[in-house]
CSV table of N, CA and C in Angstrom, one decimal:
chain,number,residue,atom,x,y,z
A,26,VAL,N,-0.3,-4.9,14.8
A,26,VAL,CA,-1.4,-5.8,15.2
A,26,VAL,C,-1.0,-7.2,14.9
A,27,MET,N,-0.3,-7.4,13.7
A,27,MET,CA,0.0,-8.8,13.4
A,27,MET,C,0.9,-9.5,14.4
A,28,ILE,N,1.9,-8.7,14.9
A,28,ILE,CA,2.9,-9.3,15.9
A,28,ILE,C,2.2,-9.5,17.2
A,29,GLU,N,1.3,-8.6,17.6
A,29,GLU,CA,0.5,-8.8,18.8
A,29,GLU,C,-0.4,-10.0,18.7
A,30,ALA,N,-0.9,-10.3,17.6
A,30,ALA,CA,-1.8,-11.5,17.4
A,30,ALA,C,-0.9,-12.8,17.6
A,31,VAL,N,0.3,-12.8,17.1
A,31,VAL,CA,1.2,-13.9,17.3
A,31,VAL,C,1.6,-14.0,18.8
A,32,GLU,N,1.9,-12.9,19.4
A,32,GLU,CA,2.3,-13.0,20.8
A,32,GLU,C,1.2,-13.4,21.7
A,33,ASN,N,0.0,-13.0,21.5
A,33,ASN,CA,-1.1,-13.2,22.4
A,33,ASN,C,-1.9,-14.5,22.1
A,34,HIS,N,-1.8,-15.0,20.9
A,34,HIS,CA,-2.6,-16.2,20.5
A,34,HIS,C,-1.8,-17.4,20.0
A,35,MET,N,-0.6,-17.2,19.7
A,35,MET,CA,0.3,-18.3,19.2
A,35,MET,C,-0.3,-19.1,18.1
A,36,PRO,N,-0.7,-18.5,17.0
A,36,PRO,CA,-1.3,-19.3,15.9
A,36,PRO,C,-0.2,-20.1,15.2
A,37,GLU,N,-0.7,-21.1,14.5
A,37,GLU,CA,0.2,-21.9,13.6
A,37,GLU,C,0.3,-21.2,12.2
A,38,THR,N,-0.8,-20.5,11.8
A,38,THR,CA,-0.8,-19.9,10.5
A,38,THR,C,-1.5,-18.5,10.6
A,39,ILE,N,-1.1,-17.5,9.9
A,39,ILE,CA,-1.7,-16.2,9.8
A,39,ILE,C,-2.0,-15.9,8.3
A,40,VAL,N,-3.2,-15.5,8.0
A,40,VAL,CA,-3.5,-15.1,6.6
A,40,VAL,C,-3.7,-13.6,6.6
A,41,ILE,N,-2.9,-12.9,5.7
A,41,ILE,CA,-2.9,-11.4,5.7
A,41,ILE,C,-3.4,-11.0,4.3
A,42,ASP,N,-4.4,-10.1,4.2
A,42,ASP,CA,-4.8,-9.6,3.0
A,42,ASP,C,-4.1,-8.3,2.7
A,43,GLU,N,-3.5,-8.2,1.6
A,43,GLU,CA,-2.8,-7.1,1.0
A,43,GLU,C,-1.7,-6.5,1.9
A,44,ILE,N,-0.6,-7.1,1.8
A,44,ILE,CA,0.6,-6.5,2.5
A,44,ILE,C,1.1,-5.4,1.5
A,45,GLY,N,1.1,-4.2,1.9
A,45,GLY,CA,1.5,-3.1,1.0
A,45,GLY,C,2.5,-2.1,1.4
A,46,THR,N,2.7,-2.0,2.7
A,46,THR,CA,3.7,-1.0,3.2
A,46,THR,C,4.9,-1.7,3.8
A,47,GLU,N,6.0,-1.0,3.9
A,47,GLU,CA,7.2,-1.5,4.4
A,47,GLU,C,7.0,-2.0,5.9
A,48,LEU,N,6.2,-1.3,6.6
A,48,LEU,CA,6.0,-1.7,8.0
A,48,LEU,C,5.2,-3.0,8.1
A,49,GLU,N,4.3,-3.2,7.2
A,49,GLU,CA,3.5,-4.5,7.1
A,49,GLU,C,4.5,-5.6,6.7
A,50,ALA,N,5.3,-5.3,5.8
A,50,ALA,CA,6.3,-6.3,5.3
A,50,ALA,C,7.3,-6.7,6.4
A,51,LEU,N,7.7,-5.7,7.2
A,51,LEU,CA,8.6,-6.0,8.3
A,51,LEU,C,7.9,-6.9,9.3
A,52,ALA,N,6.7,-6.5,9.6
A,52,ALA,CA,5.9,-7.3,10.6
A,52,ALA,C,5.7,-8.7,10.1
A,53,ALA,N,5.4,-8.9,8.8
A,53,ALA,CA,5.2,-10.2,8.3
A,53,ALA,C,6.5,-11.0,8.3
A,54,GLY,N,7.6,-10.4,8.1
A,54,GLY,CA,8.9,-11.1,8.2
A,54,GLY,C,9.2,-11.5,9.6
A,55,THR,N,8.9,-10.7,10.6
A,55,THR,CA,9.0,-11.0,12.0
A,55,THR,C,8.2,-12.2,12.4
A,56,ILE,N,7.0,-12.2,11.9
A,56,ILE,CA,6.1,-13.4,12.2
A,56,ILE,C,6.7,-14.6,11.6
A,57,ALA,N,7.1,-14.6,10.4
A,57,ALA,CA,7.7,-15.8,9.7
A,57,ALA,C,8.9,-16.3,10.5
A,58,GLN,N,9.7,-15.4,11.0
A,58,GLN,CA,10.9,-15.7,11.7
A,58,GLN,C,10.6,-16.4,13.1
A,59,ARG,N,9.4,-16.2,13.5
A,59,ARG,CA,8.9,-16.8,14.8
A,59,ARG,C,8.3,-18.2,14.5
A,60,GLY,N,8.4,-18.7,13.3
A,60,GLY,CA,7.9,-20.0,13.0
A,60,GLY,C,6.4,-20.1,12.7
A,61,VAL,N,5.8,-19.0,12.5
A,61,VAL,CA,4.4,-19.0,12.1
A,61,VAL,C,4.3,-19.0,10.6
A,62,GLN,N,3.5,-19.9,10.1
A,62,GLN,CA,3.3,-20.0,8.6
A,62,GLN,C,2.5,-18.7,8.2
A,63,LEU,N,2.9,-18.1,7.1
A,63,LEU,CA,2.3,-16.8,6.7
A,63,LEU,C,1.8,-17.0,5.3
A,64,VAL,N,0.5,-16.6,5.1
A,64,VAL,CA,-0.1,-16.6,3.7
A,64,VAL,C,-0.5,-15.2,3.5
A,65,GLY,N,-0.1,-14.5,2.5
A,65,GLY,CA,-0.5,-13.1,2.3
A,65,GLY,C,-0.6,-12.8,0.8
A,66,THR,N,-1.3,-11.7,0.6
A,66,THR,CA,-1.5,-11.2,-0.8
A,66,THR,C,-0.8,-9.8,-0.9
A,67,ALA,N,-0.5,-9.4,-2.1
A,67,ALA,CA,0.1,-8.1,-2.4
A,67,ALA,C,-0.5,-7.7,-3.8
A,68,HIS,N,-0.9,-6.5,-3.9
A,68,HIS,CA,-1.5,-6.1,-5.2
A,68,HIS,C,-0.5,-5.4,-6.1
A,69,GLY,N,-0.6,-5.7,-7.3
A,69,GLY,CA,0.3,-5.2,-8.3
A,69,GLY,C,-0.2,-5.5,-9.7
A,70,MET,N,0.2,-4.7,-10.7
A,70,MET,CA,-0.2,-4.9,-12.1
A,70,MET,C,0.4,-6.2,-12.6
A,71,THR,N,1.6,-6.5,-12.3
A,71,THR,CA,2.3,-7.7,-12.7
A,71,THR,C,3.1,-8.3,-11.5
A,72,ILE,N,3.5,-9.5,-11.7
A,72,ILE,CA,4.4,-10.1,-10.6
A,72,ILE,C,5.7,-9.3,-10.6
A,73,GLU,N,6.2,-8.8,-11.7
A,73,GLU,CA,7.4,-8.0,-11.7
A,73,GLU,C,7.2,-6.7,-10.9
A,74,SER,N,6.1,-6.1,-11.0
A,74,SER,CA,5.9,-4.8,-10.2
A,74,SER,C,5.9,-5.1,-8.7
A,75,ILE,N,5.4,-6.3,-8.3
A,75,ILE,CA,5.5,-6.7,-6.9
A,75,ILE,C,6.9,-6.9,-6.5
A,76,ILE,N,7.6,-7.7,-7.3
A,76,ILE,CA,9.0,-8.0,-7.0
A,76,ILE,C,9.9,-6.7,-6.9
A,77,LYS,N,9.6,-5.8,-7.7
A,77,LYS,CA,10.4,-4.5,-7.7
A,77,LYS,C,9.9,-3.5,-6.7
A,78,ASN,N,8.8,-3.7,-6.0
A,78,ASN,CA,8.3,-2.8,-5.0
A,78,ASN,C,9.2,-2.8,-3.8
A,79,PRO,N,9.9,-1.7,-3.6
A,79,PRO,CA,10.9,-1.6,-2.5
A,79,PRO,C,10.3,-2.0,-1.1
A,80,SER,N,9.0,-1.8,-0.9
A,80,SER,CA,8.3,-2.1,0.4
A,80,SER,C,8.2,-3.6,0.5
A,81,LEU,N,8.1,-4.3,-0.6
A,81,LEU,CA,7.8,-5.8,-0.5
A,81,LEU,C,9.1,-6.6,-0.8
A,82,GLN,N,10.2,-6.0,-1.2
A,82,GLN,CA,11.3,-6.8,-1.6
A,82,GLN,C,11.8,-7.8,-0.5
A,83,SER,N,11.7,-7.4,0.8
A,83,SER,CA,12.2,-8.3,1.8
A,83,SER,C,11.4,-9.6,1.9
A,84,LEU,N,10.1,-9.6,1.4
A,84,LEU,CA,9.3,-10.8,1.5
A,84,LEU,C,9.4,-11.6,0.3
A,85,VAL,N,9.7,-11.0,-0.9
A,85,VAL,CA,9.7,-11.8,-2.1
A,85,VAL,C,11.1,-12.1,-2.6
A,86,GLY,N,12.1,-11.8,-1.8
A,86,GLY,CA,13.5,-12.2,-2.2
A,86,GLY,C,14.3,-11.1,-2.9
A,87,GLY,N,13.7,-10.0,-3.2
A,87,GLY,CA,14.4,-8.9,-3.9
A,87,GLY,C,14.7,-9.2,-5.3
A,88,VAL,N,15.5,-8.3,-5.9
A,88,VAL,CA,15.8,-8.3,-7.3
A,88,VAL,C,17.3,-8.3,-7.5
A,89,GLU,N,17.8,-9.2,-8.4
A,89,GLU,CA,19.3,-9.2,-8.7
A,89,GLU,C,19.5,-8.7,-10.1
């Protein structure tokens, strides 16, 4: 749905509440690569738990 919104409406910014699955993270990454500003939330007990979440690592830069 996120990618369809970008394709059909060409927004400058998209706000997404609770990116939680790998599919949502991939869609968000695709949107960002198309030049659309992305603002999103992700739920976690700590910032570390979000960074270490395998589904979200592509959006937050991963862990080294």
